[in-house]
Tab-separated table of C-alpha atoms in Angstrom:
chain	number	residue	atom	x	y	z
A	1	UNK	CA	-27.849	31.070	-27.407
A	2	UNK	CA	-31.068	30.530	-25.885
A	3	UNK	CA	-32.148	26.578	-24.097
A	4	UNK	CA	-35.890	26.893	-22.410
A	5	UNK	CA	-36.051	26.864	-19.174
A	6	UNK	CA	-37.262	23.537	-17.937
A	7	UNK	CA	-40.925	22.995	-15.813
A	8	UNK	CA	-39.560	19.918	-13.864
A	9	UNK	CA	-36.272	18.841	-13.476
A	10	UNK	CA	-32.373	19.293	-12.351
A	11	UNK	CA	-29.916	22.031	-13.501
A	12	UNK	CA	-26.167	21.456	-12.250
A	13	UNK	CA	-24.924	24.780	-12.080
A	14	UNK	CA	-21.517	26.393	-11.653
A	15	UNK	CA	-19.531	23.629	-12.751
A	16	UNK	CA	-16.061	24.713	-13.875
A	17	UNK	CA	-15.727	24.979	-17.263
A	18	UNK	CA	-14.386	21.940	-19.257
A	19	UNK	CA	-15.784	19.683	-16.660
A	20	UNK	CA	-19.189	19.488	-18.433
A	21	UNK	CA	-18.823	16.640	-20.773
A	22	UNK	CA	-17.067	14.451	-17.961
A	23	UNK	CA	-19.728	14.659	-15.649
A	24	UNK	CA	-22.125	13.766	-17.905
A	25	UNK	CA	-20.550	10.983	-18.849
A	26	UNK	CA	-20.058	9.908	-15.087
A	27	UNK	CA	-23.041	10.829	-14.478
A	28	UNK	CA	-24.519	8.295	-17.222
A	29	UNK	CA	-26.708	11.078	-18.858
A	30	UNK	CA	-26.704	9.254	-22.304
A	31	UNK	CA	-28.771	6.387	-21.324
A	32	UNK	CA	-31.217	9.125	-20.265
A	33	UNK	CA	-34.619	9.635	-23.120
A	34	UNK	CA	-35.391	12.747	-21.602
A	35	UNK	CA	-34.172	15.838	-23.155
A	36	UNK	CA	-30.074	17.388	-21.568
A	37	UNK	CA	-28.733	20.291	-22.522
A	38	UNK	CA	-25.183	20.784	-22.059
A	39	UNK	CA	-24.072	24.271	-22.319
A	40	UNK	CA	-20.117	24.966	-22.231
A	41	UNK	CA	-18.070	28.332	-21.783
A	42	UNK	CA	-21.317	29.913	-20.494
A	43	UNK	CA	-19.869	33.297	-19.093
A	44	UNK	CA	-20.467	33.592	-15.381
A	45	UNK	CA	-19.503	36.841	-12.856
A	46	UNK	CA	-18.277	34.839	-10.143
A	47	UNK	CA	-16.130	32.061	-12.621
A	48	UNK	CA	-15.445	33.907	-15.486
A	49	UNK	CA	-16.724	30.615	-17.994
A	50	UNK	CA	-18.863	27.619	-16.619
A	51	UNK	CA	-20.185	24.783	-17.733
A	52	UNK	CA	-24.475	24.184	-16.852
A	53	UNK	CA	-26.124	21.140	-17.622
A	54	UNK	CA	-29.913	21.029	-17.775
A	55	UNK	CA	-32.524	18.013	-17.318
A	56	UNK	CA	-35.680	18.196	-18.176
A	57	UNK	CA	-37.226	15.127	-15.584
A	58	UNK	CA	-36.970	14.808	-12.044
A	59	UNK	CA	-34.211	11.942	-12.007
A	60	UNK	CA	-31.633	11.551	-9.124
A	61	UNK	CA	-28.452	12.795	-9.036
A	62	UNK	CA	-25.520	10.954	-7.802
A	63	UNK	CA	-23.680	14.216	-5.161
A	64	UNK	CA	-21.193	12.045	-5.210
A	65	UNK	CA	-20.502	11.508	-8.341
A	66	UNK	CA	-21.159	15.512	-8.430
A	67	UNK	CA	-18.384	16.341	-5.355
A	68	UNK	CA	-15.810	13.778	-7.211
A	69	UNK	CA	-16.035	15.810	-10.903
A	70	UNK	CA	-16.723	19.799	-9.682
A	71	UNK	CA	-17.209	20.046	-5.544
A	72	UNK	CA	-17.694	23.980	-6.412
A	73	UNK	CA	-21.079	22.630	-8.920
A	74	UNK	CA	-24.427	23.167	-7.823
A	75	UNK	CA	-27.580	21.087	-8.288
A	76	UNK	CA	-30.682	22.804	-8.526
A	77	UNK	CA	-34.321	21.070	-8.141
A	78	UNK	CA	-36.527	22.344	-10.728
A	79	UNK	CA	-40.631	21.596	-9.364
A	80	UNK	CA	-43.472	23.098	-11.490
A	81	UNK	CA	-40.790	25.955	-12.471
A	82	UNK	CA	-39.557	27.642	-9.903
A	83	UNK	CA	-36.628	26.245	-7.576
A	84	UNK	CA	-37.701	23.462	-5.157
A	85	UNK	CA	-34.167	22.929	-3.757
A	86	UNK	CA	-30.676	23.674	-4.036
A	87	UNK	CA	-28.084	21.584	-3.347
A	88	UNK	CA	-24.462	22.645	-2.606
A	89	UNK	CA	-21.798	19.642	-2.974
A	90	UNK	CA	-18.970	18.180	-0.809
A	91	UNK	CA	-16.807	16.401	-2.098
A	92	UNK	CA	-17.343	12.806	-1.392
A	93	UNK	CA	-15.243	10.664	1.405
A	94	UNK	CA	-15.718	7.334	-0.747
A	95	UNK	CA	-16.553	6.605	-3.955
A	96	UNK	CA	-18.490	3.382	-5.028
A	97	UNK	CA	-18.109	2.407	-9.000
A	98	UNK	CA	-17.841	5.822	-9.933
A	99	UNK	CA	-14.210	5.597	-11.522
A	100	UNK	CA	-11.909	2.311	-12.588
A	101	UNK	CA	-8.573	1.409	-10.912
A	102	UNK	CA	-6.825	1.678	-14.519
A	103	UNK	CA	-3.055	0.278	-12.741
A	104	UNK	CA	-3.070	-3.507	-14.321
A	105	UNK	CA	-1.272	-4.442	-11.319
A	106	UNK	CA	-4.196	-4.214	-8.679
A	107	UNK	CA	-6.519	-7.029	-7.870
A	108	UNK	CA	-9.785	-5.258	-9.506
A	109	UNK	CA	-8.028	-6.167	-12.490
A	110	UNK	CA	-8.568	-9.464	-12.920
A	111	UNK	CA	-11.573	-9.900	-10.982
A	112	UNK	CA	-14.330	-8.254	-12.221
A	113	UNK	CA	-17.230	-9.002	-9.846
A	114	UNK	CA	-15.261	-6.173	-7.292
A	115	UNK	CA	-16.318	-2.921	-6.615
A	116	UNK	CA	-13.888	-0.474	-7.384
A	117	UNK	CA	-13.570	1.717	-4.202
A	118	UNK	CA	-11.559	5.107	-4.173
A	119	UNK	CA	-11.109	6.868	-0.961
A	120	UNK	CA	-10.013	10.755	-1.006
A	121	UNK	CA	-7.002	10.360	0.169
A	122	UNK	CA	-5.743	14.847	-0.129
A	123	UNK	CA	-8.785	16.826	0.072
A	124	UNK	CA	-6.571	19.606	-1.051
A	125	UNK	CA	-5.702	18.524	-3.975
A	126	UNK	CA	-8.640	16.302	-4.993
A	127	UNK	CA	-6.724	13.555	-5.073
A	128	UNK	CA	-8.506	9.882	-4.822
A	129	UNK	CA	-6.568	6.141	-4.225
A	130	UNK	CA	-7.997	3.084	-5.006
A	131	UNK	CA	-8.466	1.628	-1.514
A	132	UNK	CA	-6.495	-1.921	-2.952
A	133	UNK	CA	-3.295	-0.619	-4.851
A	134	UNK	CA	-3.269	2.966	-3.346
A	135	UNK	CA	-3.501	4.271	-7.417
A	136	UNK	CA	-4.363	8.101	-7.849
A	137	UNK	CA	-7.650	8.391	-9.529
A	138	UNK	CA	-7.354	9.793	-13.366
B	1	UNK	CA	-12.166	-9.144	12.624
B	2	UNK	CA	-8.489	-7.779	13.155
B	3	UNK	CA	-5.752	-8.341	9.969
B	4	UNK	CA	-3.001	-6.582	9.069
B	5	UNK	CA	-3.055	-5.695	5.333
B	6	UNK	CA	-0.720	-2.462	6.024
B	7	UNK	CA	1.614	-1.991	8.769
B	8	UNK	CA	-0.294	1.523	9.658
B	9	UNK	CA	-2.619	-0.606	10.569
B	10	UNK	CA	-0.927	-1.044	13.966
B	11	UNK	CA	-0.426	1.763	16.217
B	12	UNK	CA	2.745	3.117	17.749
B	13	UNK	CA	2.224	1.661	20.463
B	14	UNK	CA	0.955	-1.662	19.032
B	15	UNK	CA	4.369	-2.202	17.495
B	16	UNK	CA	5.543	-1.041	21.072
B	17	UNK	CA	3.743	-3.942	21.975
B	18	UNK	CA	5.072	-6.571	19.343
B	19	UNK	CA	8.646	-5.871	19.805
B	20	UNK	CA	8.194	-6.406	23.329
B	21	UNK	CA	6.668	-9.815	22.713
B	22	UNK	CA	9.316	-10.809	20.658
B	23	UNK	CA	11.563	-9.850	22.865
B	24	UNK	CA	10.423	-12.003	25.339
B	25	UNK	CA	10.059	-14.450	23.214
B	26	UNK	CA	13.979	-14.447	22.186
B	27	UNK	CA	14.308	-14.904	25.970
B	28	UNK	CA	12.240	-17.413	26.558
B	29	UNK	CA	11.151	-19.639	24.237
B	30	UNK	CA	9.801	-22.024	25.808
B	31	UNK	CA	7.173	-19.775	27.593
B	32	UNK	CA	5.043	-19.254	24.355
B	33	UNK	CA	5.921	-22.996	23.183
B	34	UNK	CA	2.885	-23.940	23.515
B	35	UNK	CA	0.372	-21.154	22.997
B	36	UNK	CA	-1.187	-21.848	20.036
B	37	UNK	CA	-1.559	-25.507	20.491
B	38	UNK	CA	-5.226	-26.792	18.587
B	39	UNK	CA	-4.531	-23.051	15.759
B	40	UNK	CA	-3.980	-24.091	12.408
B	41	UNK	CA	-2.241	-21.060	10.008
B	42	UNK	CA	-3.270	-21.155	6.797
B	43	UNK	CA	-0.422	-19.575	4.316
B	44	UNK	CA	-1.841	-19.133	1.019
B	45	UNK	CA	0.789	-18.105	-1.170
B	46	UNK	CA	-0.294	-17.445	-4.913
B	47	UNK	CA	3.423	-16.205	-5.640
B	48	UNK	CA	6.655	-18.128	-4.871
B	49	UNK	CA	8.611	-17.192	-1.412
B	50	UNK	CA	11.218	-19.073	0.208
B	51	UNK	CA	11.741	-16.877	3.752
B	52	UNK	CA	8.233	-15.494	4.295
B	53	UNK	CA	6.353	-18.727	3.557
B	54	UNK	CA	9.042	-20.505	6.194
B	55	UNK	CA	9.183	-18.021	8.818
B	56	UNK	CA	5.305	-17.480	8.851
B	57	UNK	CA	5.566	-21.587	8.712
B	58	UNK	CA	8.661	-21.762	11.612
B	59	UNK	CA	6.809	-19.530	13.854
B	60	UNK	CA	3.626	-21.660	13.776
B	61	UNK	CA	5.464	-24.228	15.141
B	62	UNK	CA	7.439	-22.617	16.888
B	63	UNK	CA	4.481	-21.030	18.983
B	64	UNK	CA	2.487	-24.894	18.978
B	65	UNK	CA	0.699	-24.892	15.755
B	66	UNK	CA	0.039	-26.245	13.025
B	67	UNK	CA	0.053	-25.094	9.339
B	68	UNK	CA	-1.961	-25.945	6.078
B	69	UNK	CA	-1.310	-24.274	2.849
B	70	UNK	CA	-0.259	-23.799	-0.627
B	71	UNK	CA	3.052	-22.443	-1.808
B	72	UNK	CA	1.929	-21.730	-5.757
B	73	UNK	CA	-1.603	-20.425	-7.212
B	74	UNK	CA	-1.229	-23.315	-9.521
B	75	UNK	CA	-2.036	-26.380	-7.125
B	76	UNK	CA	-4.730	-23.888	-5.714
B	77	UNK	CA	-8.645	-23.517	-6.353
B	78	UNK	CA	-7.552	-20.279	-8.451
B	79	UNK	CA	-6.117	-21.725	-11.305
B	80	UNK	CA	-9.844	-22.731	-11.840
B	81	UNK	CA	-10.705	-19.456	-11.602
B	82	UNK	CA	-11.777	-18.826	-7.996
B	83	UNK	CA	-12.341	-15.284	-6.577
B	84	UNK	CA	-10.203	-14.195	-4.023
B	85	UNK	CA	-12.997	-14.284	-1.964
B	86	UNK	CA	-13.865	-17.412	-2.281
B	87	UNK	CA	-10.879	-18.656	-1.407
B	88	UNK	CA	-10.981	-16.652	2.272
B	89	UNK	CA	-14.416	-17.519	2.962
B	90	UNK	CA	-13.585	-21.203	2.354
B	91	UNK	CA	-10.280	-21.237	3.901
B	92	UNK	CA	-11.939	-19.795	7.411
B	93	UNK	CA	-13.498	-23.243	8.021
B	94	UNK	CA	-10.343	-24.824	8.019
B	95	UNK	CA	-7.850	-22.561	10.053
B	96	UNK	CA	-7.722	-19.798	12.601
B	97	UNK	CA	-5.523	-17.671	10.601
B	98	UNK	CA	-4.501	-16.582	6.853
B	99	UNK	CA	-0.809	-15.580	6.297
B	100	UNK	CA	-1.611	-14.669	2.104
B	101	UNK	CA	0.676	-13.770	-0.304
B	102	UNK	CA	-0.855	-13.050	-3.856
B	103	UNK	CA	1.123	-10.927	-7.020
B	104	UNK	CA	-2.347	-8.788	-7.053
B	105	UNK	CA	-1.802	-5.662	-5.196
B	106	UNK	CA	-5.343	-5.444	-2.723
B	107	UNK	CA	-5.809	-9.429	-2.969
B	108	UNK	CA	-5.096	-9.586	0.478
B	109	UNK	CA	-7.278	-6.552	1.851
B	110	UNK	CA	-10.350	-8.462	-0.572
B	111	UNK	CA	-9.579	-11.393	1.662
B	112	UNK	CA	-9.914	-9.806	5.115
B	113	UNK	CA	-13.151	-8.207	3.913
B	114	UNK	CA	-14.601	-12.059	2.992
B	115	UNK	CA	-12.533	-13.978	5.805
B	116	UNK	CA	-14.125	-14.581	9.311
B	117	UNK	CA	-10.955	-14.723	10.578
B	118	UNK	CA	-8.181	-12.830	10.932
B	119	UNK	CA	-5.412	-12.228	7.577
B	120	UNK	CA	-2.018	-11.137	7.476
B	121	UNK	CA	-0.941	-9.865	4.065
B	122	UNK	CA	2.038	-11.496	3.419
B	123	UNK	CA	3.387	-9.298	0.537
B	124	UNK	CA	0.567	-8.123	-2.086
B	125	UNK	CA	2.401	-7.227	-5.328
B	126	UNK	CA	4.428	-3.938	-5.164
B	127	UNK	CA	1.988	-2.830	-2.776
B	128	UNK	CA	2.998	-3.766	0.873
B	129	UNK	CA	4.866	-5.928	2.892
B	130	UNK	CA	3.720	-5.027	6.463
B	131	UNK	CA	5.575	-8.430	8.453
B	132	UNK	CA	8.731	-7.585	6.953
B	133	UNK	CA	8.424	-4.003	8.078
B	134	UNK	CA	7.523	-5.555	11.603
B	135	UNK	CA	11.004	-7.701	11.150
B	136	UNK	CA	12.845	-4.828	9.739
B	137	UNK	CA	11.541	-3.052	12.729
B	138	UNK	CA	12.585	-5.426	15.520
B	139	UNK	CA	15.822	-4.859	13.778
B	140	UNK	CA	16.214	-1.611	13.811
B	141	UNK	CA	14.987	-1.669	17.062
B	142	UNK	CA	17.627	-3.718	18.498
B	143	UNK	CA	20.852	-2.541	16.802
B	144	UNK	CA	19.896	1.066	16.932
B	145	UNK	CA	18.119	0.848	20.386
B	146	UNK	CA	14.957	2.527	19.730
B	147	UNK	CA	13.232	4.826	16.758
B	148	UNK	CA	14.348	8.109	16.537
B	149	UNK	CA	18.025	10.077	16.583
B	150	UNK	CA	19.522	8.285	13.544
B	151	UNK	CA	19.613	8.678	9.316
B	152	UNK	CA	18.823	6.305	7.299
B	153	UNK	CA	19.118	5.670	3.236
B	154	UNK	CA	16.679	3.701	1.274
B	155	UNK	CA	19.013	2.372	-1.672
B	156	UNK	CA	18.220	0.593	-4.806
B	157	UNK	CA	14.674	-0.083	-6.505
B	158	UNK	CA	12.390	2.695	-4.533
B	159	UNK	CA	9.952	2.682	-6.792
B	160	UNK	CA	8.559	-0.755	-7.228
B	161	UNK	CA	10.045	-1.855	-3.341
B	162	UNK	CA	7.166	-2.275	-0.983
B	163	UNK	CA	9.200	-2.519	1.853
B	164	UNK	CA	10.741	0.835	1.301
B	165	UNK	CA	7.468	2.368	0.787
B	166	UNK	CA	6.336	-0.251	4.285
B	167	UNK	CA	9.508	0.942	6.045
B	168	UNK	CA	9.152	5.074	5.407
B	169	UNK	CA	5.607	4.763	6.151
B	170	UNK	CA	5.969	3.569	10.170
B	171	UNK	CA	9.327	5.346	10.749
B	172	UNK	CA	8.131	8.242	9.539
B	173	UNK	CA	5.330	8.630	12.765
B	174	UNK	CA	8.618	8.850	15.332
B	175	UNK	CA	10.845	11.718	16.050
B	176	UNK	CA	14.221	12.590	14.501
B	177	UNK	CA	14.825	10.600	11.813
B	178	UNK	CA	16.712	11.597	8.326
B	179	UNK	CA	16.192	9.681	5.225
B	180	UNK	CA	18.384	10.014	2.122
B	181	UNK	CA	16.753	8.173	-1.288
B	182	UNK	CA	19.356	6.696	-3.524
B	183	UNK	CA	18.358	5.650	-6.136
B	184	UNK	CA	18.402	5.596	-10.374
B	185	UNK	CA	16.158	8.215	-11.423
B	186	UNK	CA	14.253	5.749	-13.368
B	187	UNK	CA	13.905	3.753	-9.627
B	188	UNK	CA	13.105	7.399	-7.836
B	189	UNK	CA	10.995	7.008	-4.977
B	190	UNK	CA	6.761	7.404	-5.804
B	191	UNK	CA	6.130	10.917	-5.395
B	192	UNK	CA	3.205	10.708	-3.369
B	193	UNK	CA	4.881	8.449	-0.117
B	194	UNK	CA	6.870	11.870	-0.174
B	195	UNK	CA	4.522	14.116	-0.322
B	196	UNK	CA	1.998	11.912	1.568
B	197	UNK	CA	4.467	10.311	3.978
B	198	UNK	CA	7.703	12.277	4.123
B	199	UNK	CA	6.329	15.774	3.870
B	200	UNK	CA	3.284	15.239	5.918
B	201	UNK	CA	5.016	14.144	8.630
B	202	UNK	CA	7.443	16.903	8.339
B	203	UNK	CA	10.351	14.029	7.889
B	204	UNK	CA	13.757	15.839	6.394
B	205	UNK	CA	14.581	13.794	3.773
B	206	UNK	CA	17.637	13.723	0.469
B	207	UNK	CA	17.707	12.562	-2.956
B	208	UNK	CA	20.792	11.311	-4.757
B	209	UNK	CA	22.041	8.672	-7.378
B	210	UNK	CA	25.536	8.815	-5.378
B	211	UNK	CA	25.696	5.957	-2.780
B	212	UNK	CA	29.208	6.671	-2.127
B	213	UNK	CA	28.672	10.420	-1.493
B	214	UNK	CA	25.936	9.818	0.581
B	215	UNK	CA	27.408	6.642	2.869
B	216	UNK	CA	29.618	8.578	5.743
B	217	UNK	CA	25.939	10.478	6.779
B	218	UNK	CA	23.793	6.871	7.214
B	219	UNK	CA	23.455	5.017	10.841
B	220	UNK	CA	21.624	2.404	8.646
B	221	UNK	CA	21.895	1.720	4.998
B	222	UNK	CA	18.575	-0.433	3.777
B	223	UNK	CA	19.514	-1.564	0.140
B	224	UNK	CA	17.056	-3.552	-2.475
B	225	UNK	CA	17.148	-5.571	-5.386
B	226	UNK	CA	15.593	-4.415	-8.933
B	227	UNK	CA	13.190	-6.778	-8.974
B	228	UNK	CA	12.480	-8.379	-12.471
B	229	UNK	CA	8.337	-9.199	-11.671
B	230	UNK	CA	7.894	-6.325	-11.315
B	231	UNK	CA	8.795	-4.945	-14.868
B	232	UNK	CA	6.673	-5.056	-17.874
B	233	UNK	CA	9.624	-4.360	-20.053
B	234	UNK	CA	12.967	-6.816	-19.764
B	235	UNK	CA	14.940	-4.403	-21.526
B	236	UNK	CA	14.433	-1.601	-18.807
B	237	UNK	CA	15.107	-4.314	-16.178
B	238	UNK	CA	18.346	-5.438	-17.485
B	239	UNK	CA	19.527	-1.500	-17.542
B	240	UNK	CA	18.724	-0.726	-14.213
B	241	UNK	CA	19.963	-3.919	-12.034
B	242	UNK	CA	23.480	-3.435	-11.712
B	243	UNK	CA	23.014	0.435	-10.703
B	244	UNK	CA	24.205	-0.559	-6.932
B	245	UNK	CA	25.993	-2.720	-5.824
B	246	UNK	CA	27.532	-2.911	-2.144
B	247	UNK	CA	30.691	-3.661	-2.001
B	248	UNK	CA	33.949	-3.855	0.924
B	249	UNK	CA	35.163	-0.479	-0.976
B	250	UNK	CA	32.194	1.308	-0.906
B	251	UNK	CA	31.790	0.837	2.915
B	252	UNK	CA	35.745	2.561	3.226
B	253	UNK	CA	33.817	6.077	4.981
B	254	UNK	CA	30.383	4.541	6.345
B	255	UNK	CA	30.244	4.741	10.009
B	256	UNK	CA	31.630	2.203	12.402
B	257	UNK	CA	27.978	0.852	13.759
B	258	UNK	CA	26.254	1.322	10.313
B	259	UNK	CA	23.315	-1.199	10.164
B	260	UNK	CA	23.415	-2.522	6.301
B	261	UNK	CA	19.970	-3.981	6.470
B	262	UNK	CA	18.313	-5.715	3.230
B	263	UNK	CA	14.965	-7.864	2.920
B	264	UNK	CA	16.553	-10.661	1.160
B	265	UNK	CA	16.676	-11.470	-1.531
B	266	UNK	CA	19.623	-10.439	-2.794
B	267	UNK	CA	20.952	-11.009	-6.373
B	268	UNK	CA	23.891	-9.522	-6.626
B	269	UNK	CA	23.403	-6.194	-4.845
B	270	UNK	CA	25.024	-6.819	-1.741
B	271	UNK	CA	29.050	-8.789	-2.183
B	272	UNK	CA	29.283	-11.732	-0.078
B	273	UNK	CA	32.468	-10.422	1.749
B	274	UNK	CA	29.789	-8.076	3.573
B	275	UNK	CA	28.557	-11.526	5.112
B	276	UNK	CA	31.201	-11.189	7.829
B	277	UNK	CA	30.972	-7.401	8.445
B	278	UNK	CA	30.107	-6.720	12.170
B	279	UNK	CA	27.572	-4.088	10.482
B	280	UNK	CA	26.340	-6.744	8.274
B	281	UNK	CA	22.325	-7.250	9.523
B	282	UNK	CA	20.386	-8.829	6.753
B	283	UNK	CA	20.515	-12.474	8.167
B	284	UNK	CA	19.490	-10.794	11.696
B	285	UNK	CA	16.565	-9.343	9.847
B	286	UNK	CA	15.140	-13.012	8.469
B	287	UNK	CA	15.601	-14.018	12.180
B	288	UNK	CA	13.090	-10.395	13.484
B	289	UNK	CA	10.829	-11.738	10.825
B	290	UNK	CA	10.471	-15.066	12.574
B	291	UNK	CA	9.726	-13.639	15.910
B	292	UNK	CA	8.093	-11.267	15.150
B	293	UNK	CA	5.383	-13.218	12.925
B	294	UNK	CA	4.873	-14.935	16.158
B	295	UNK	CA	4.320	-11.387	18.401
B	296	UNK	CA	1.367	-10.589	15.417
B	297	UNK	CA	-0.073	-14.411	15.133
B	298	UNK	CA	-0.429	-14.526	18.794
B	299	UNK	CA	-1.596	-10.605	18.791
B	300	UNK	CA	-3.970	-11.052	16.515
B	301	UNK	CA	-5.668	-14.978	17.663
B	302	UNK	CA	-6.027	-13.336	20.835
B	303	UNK	CA	-8.010	-10.426	20.273
B	304	UNK	CA	-10.094	-12.901	17.475
B	305	UNK	CA	-10.913	-15.254	20.379
B	306	UNK	CA	-12.548	-11.751	22.244
């Protein structure tokens, strides 16, 4: 399967197989007008299988979102057909308005204007907790 | 602005300092009787409470201060849809310190981010109740002479019991403490408290459903109520509410110096026949709570004045 290379845009590579769609959703890429390709289960020497997202436009990417979904992913900035920058990602310490707290007992369930903020509570297990109620993100 | 939202907002040194202040208040109450003259505590209680609200109010009066506030959400502007943030900003214009109870978890944190005065979490849903923990810690300190060298059993609703979570968090910072978790399967301590607190701090613990079997090894027994208000399903509540009822015969193998605690209110989980047992410490906890709240109010007002 061939996907054209891009001249100016962003390639999110080394996404753990299966997480591409979640990243697509949380980055809100469905709202873009440009061409976006999600390639799933690409053969990878290092990872076995991986997902790749190609975006045919130079748009700002939230590294916090990428780091939350898959800290092993890389973000490549392509300019004039060449790799201009390659970002390795770390898990963010705080996530603001990336995911919503689903605990019906949390204050965010009744006060709509509050930011939904999660903090990394356990880096080893990638656990984020709501700062208000400490519920685990899921 | 310094607030108290979670018991872990206080260092062990600060807890030691609060305990020493509380004991000084117990010994020399007249020394403290005017320390808050001209200051106002706002008690914002969006959920019913007897002990906590009256304890805060008594604490402030005994420090020579005054109290304003409300005791149910319907008598505040929240009934008109006012946000917690706006309530906190408004009350900051009238009072010097806030004690807030709210049924939603995290509401006092929201208040503290918006108030210009200290906010004390007086209980947020099933989440935190740090001043109850301060009362518990003073009780343990006075009954056991310090923190360490004992086995504490937590019994009842360990899933939704906020006082249990807070006390486990607080005690986990001390050495030489063993924990026994006694609950029905459905109300076991949440996994994250076990992993993030007990295991992380190397606190030895065991889980059981059998209170009587655990009894001989306990130095402290912390009983809790199965709380109707934490259940979405009435059937689950009815099925679990009588899981553990402490009666004199269940204490036959207990240690002579066992310290029986309960955050109150109780329903039927401790028989009134236990009340006259010298090992019953739950009404001492109530009194200790007032002294610790006095010490806390003094500490936060002092820091706010800096």
